[in-house]
């Protein structure tokens, strides 16, 4: 299966994708994690990415698309992939559709995690990752509303969007996701 997790910063995309990875046994591709790894390798690309991320801005589409196109060509992605934090712009969503169409493996589900901004900001400030300070969090939300919310409309208009109540414990949210994914997986196999 190919599943996109989309949602504002702190909505639980990484937490839920990790659990679903274990449930389905397929690859978890977090563009945020890959970009943090690239930063750590000290390359020019890593330094460029670090500047965008530290400022709470999205890194350019081209950089992210290069990462994704390379990763999904790996043999372990044949069985499926969980896209976490990608796509984040309509251009990325269209490019993903094209990449998957070329392989004859379209997206099965787009899961949108939804919960109020105040709760999300509280979670991020408690976590305290490098980009979890008040100014950067505000900027990440601004980019989410400007650039990523239109991606929800893109998928909604194509009948692929499933809204998930992201409030509750990680286990409660995962139970909601599992119900939807297992139903889709059943119809996918039949
Ligand atoms: P990324 O790493 O994707 O960050 P994000 O979208 O801001 O998401 P987070 O990792 O903050 O939150 P999450 O939704 O994964 O929640 P999590 O499970 O971690 O991207 C970072 C940066 O990389 C971007 O700002 C951008 O610069 C760049 N980037 C990445 N992808 C890009 C792309 N496609 N295009 C361009 N740029 C890109 O949970 C958050 C916290 O809440 C954790 O502490 C967790 O333990 C806790 N938590 C989770 N679920 C629950 C729950 N149910 N109850 C209580 N606490 C919970």
PDB file of N, CA and C in Angstrom, residues 4 13 21 44 46 49 54 59 66 70-71 82 97 101 113 121 134-135 140-141 158-159 167 176 180 189:
ATOM      1  N   UNK A   4      -0.247   8.367   2.335  1.00  0.00           N
ATOM      2  CA  UNK A   4       0.318   9.668   2.714  1.00  0.00           C
ATOM      3  C   UNK A   4      -0.236  10.068   4.084  1.00  0.00           C
ATOM      4  N   UNK A  13       2.158  12.756  12.777  1.00  0.00           N
ATOM      5  CA  UNK A  13       2.447  12.015  11.528  1.00  0.00           C
ATOM      6  C   UNK A  13       3.540  10.970  11.764  1.00  0.00           C
ATOM      7  N   UNK A  21       3.853   1.425  10.176  1.00  0.00           N
ATOM      8  CA  UNK A  21       4.959   0.695   9.540  1.00  0.00           C
ATOM      9  C   UNK A  21       5.080  -0.708  10.158  1.00  0.00           C
ATOM     10  N   UNK A  44      27.057  20.412   1.255  1.00  0.00           N
ATOM     11  CA  UNK A  44      26.457  21.695   0.861  1.00  0.00           C
ATOM     12  C   UNK A  44      24.934  21.601   0.894  1.00  0.00           C
ATOM     13  N   UNK A  46      23.172  19.654   2.712  1.00  0.00           N
ATOM     14  CA  UNK A  46      22.753  19.626   4.113  1.00  0.00           C
ATOM     15  C   UNK A  46      22.727  21.028   4.706  1.00  0.00           C
ATOM     16  N   UNK A  49      19.689  22.872   3.332  1.00  0.00           N
ATOM     17  CA  UNK A  49      18.450  22.386   3.961  1.00  0.00           C
ATOM     18  C   UNK A  49      18.338  22.933   5.381  1.00  0.00           C
ATOM     19  N   UNK A  54      15.743  25.526   9.925  1.00  0.00           N
ATOM     20  CA  UNK A  54      15.908  26.309  11.155  1.00  0.00           C
ATOM     21  C   UNK A  54      14.999  27.534  11.141  1.00  0.00           C
ATOM     22  N   UNK A  59      11.739  23.375   2.555  1.00  0.00           N
ATOM     23  CA  UNK A  59      12.887  23.339   1.650  1.00  0.00           C
ATOM     24  C   UNK A  59      12.332  23.278   0.223  1.00  0.00           C
ATOM     25  N   UNK A  66      13.932  15.124  -5.302  1.00  0.00           N
ATOM     26  CA  UNK A  66      15.104  14.283  -5.582  1.00  0.00           C
ATOM     27  C   UNK A  66      15.243  13.183  -4.536  1.00  0.00           C
ATOM     28  N   UNK A  70      14.547   9.079  -5.505  1.00  0.00           N
ATOM     29  CA  UNK A  70      15.625   8.122  -5.267  1.00  0.00           C
ATOM     30  C   UNK A  70      15.181   7.019  -4.300  1.00  0.00           C
ATOM     31  N   UNK A  71      14.463   7.429  -3.249  1.00  0.00           N
ATOM     32  CA  UNK A  71      14.073   6.439  -2.222  1.00  0.00           C
ATOM     33  C   UNK A  71      13.040   5.450  -2.744  1.00  0.00           C
ATOM     34  N   UNK A  82       4.970   4.440   3.330  1.00  0.00           N
ATOM     35  CA  UNK A  82       4.215   5.433   4.111  1.00  0.00           C
ATOM     36  C   UNK A  82       4.946   6.760   3.958  1.00  0.00           C
ATOM     37  N   UNK A  97       2.058  11.950  -7.773  1.00  0.00           N
ATOM     38  CA  UNK A  97       1.090  11.219  -8.613  1.00  0.00           C
ATOM     39  C   UNK A  97       1.756  10.754  -9.905  1.00  0.00           C
ATOM     40  N   UNK A 101       2.283   6.966 -10.970  1.00  0.00           N
ATOM     41  CA  UNK A 101       1.602   6.529 -12.198  1.00  0.00           C
ATOM     42  C   UNK A 101       2.594   5.828 -13.126  1.00  0.00           C
ATOM     43  N   UNK A 113      -4.391  14.159   9.585  1.00  0.00           N
ATOM     44  CA  UNK A 113      -4.526  14.186  11.051  1.00  0.00           C
ATOM     45  C   UNK A 113      -4.940  15.581  11.484  1.00  0.00           C
ATOM     46  N   UNK A 121       0.881  23.101  19.358  1.00  0.00           N
ATOM     47  CA  UNK A 121       2.000  23.945  19.782  1.00  0.00           C
ATOM     48  C   UNK A 121       2.520  23.492  21.152  1.00  0.00           C
ATOM     49  N   UNK A 134       9.355  28.887  19.751  1.00  0.00           N
ATOM     50  CA  UNK A 134       8.114  29.587  19.427  1.00  0.00           C
ATOM     51  C   UNK A 134       8.144  30.247  18.040  1.00  0.00           C
ATOM     52  N   UNK A 135       9.242  30.943  17.713  1.00  0.00           N
ATOM     53  CA  UNK A 135       9.278  31.682  16.435  1.00  0.00           C
ATOM     54  C   UNK A 135       9.240  30.718  15.250  1.00  0.00           C
ATOM     55  N   UNK A 140       6.406  27.598  10.884  1.00  0.00           N
ATOM     56  CA  UNK A 140       6.026  26.297  10.314  1.00  0.00           C
ATOM     57  C   UNK A 140       4.510  26.237  10.108  1.00  0.00           C
ATOM     58  N   UNK A 141       3.763  26.780  11.074  1.00  0.00           N
ATOM     59  CA  UNK A 141       2.295  26.794  10.919  1.00  0.00           C
ATOM     60  C   UNK A 141       1.878  27.697   9.763  1.00  0.00           C
ATOM     61  N   UNK A 158     -10.057  14.755  -5.435  1.00  0.00           N
ATOM     62  CA  UNK A 158      -9.832  13.480  -6.135  1.00  0.00           C
ATOM     63  C   UNK A 158     -10.389  12.299  -5.348  1.00  0.00           C
ATOM     64  N   UNK A 159     -11.123  12.613  -4.257  1.00  0.00           N
ATOM     65  CA  UNK A 159     -11.792  11.566  -3.481  1.00  0.00           C
ATOM     66  C   UNK A 159     -10.855  10.674  -2.693  1.00  0.00           C
ATOM     67  N   UNK A 167      -6.865  13.831  17.997  1.00  0.00           N
ATOM     68  CA  UNK A 167      -6.854  14.095  19.440  1.00  0.00           C
ATOM     69  C   UNK A 167      -7.014  12.766  20.186  1.00  0.00           C
ATOM     70  N   UNK A 176      -7.994   4.353  15.292  1.00  0.00           N
ATOM     71  CA  UNK A 176      -8.833   4.954  14.225  1.00  0.00           C
ATOM     72  C   UNK A 176      -8.186   4.718  12.861  1.00  0.00           C
ATOM     73  N   UNK A 180      -9.381   2.205   9.313  1.00  0.00           N
ATOM     74  CA  UNK A 180      -9.493   2.690   7.931  1.00  0.00           C
ATOM     75  C   UNK A 180      -8.519   1.946   7.011  1.00  0.00           C
ATOM     76  N   UNK A 189      -6.751  -5.942  -1.651  1.00  0.00           N
ATOM     77  CA  UNK A 189      -6.324  -7.319  -1.962  1.00  0.00           C
ATOM     78  C   UNK A 189      -7.357  -8.060  -2.794  1.00  0.00           C
TER      79      UNK A 189
END
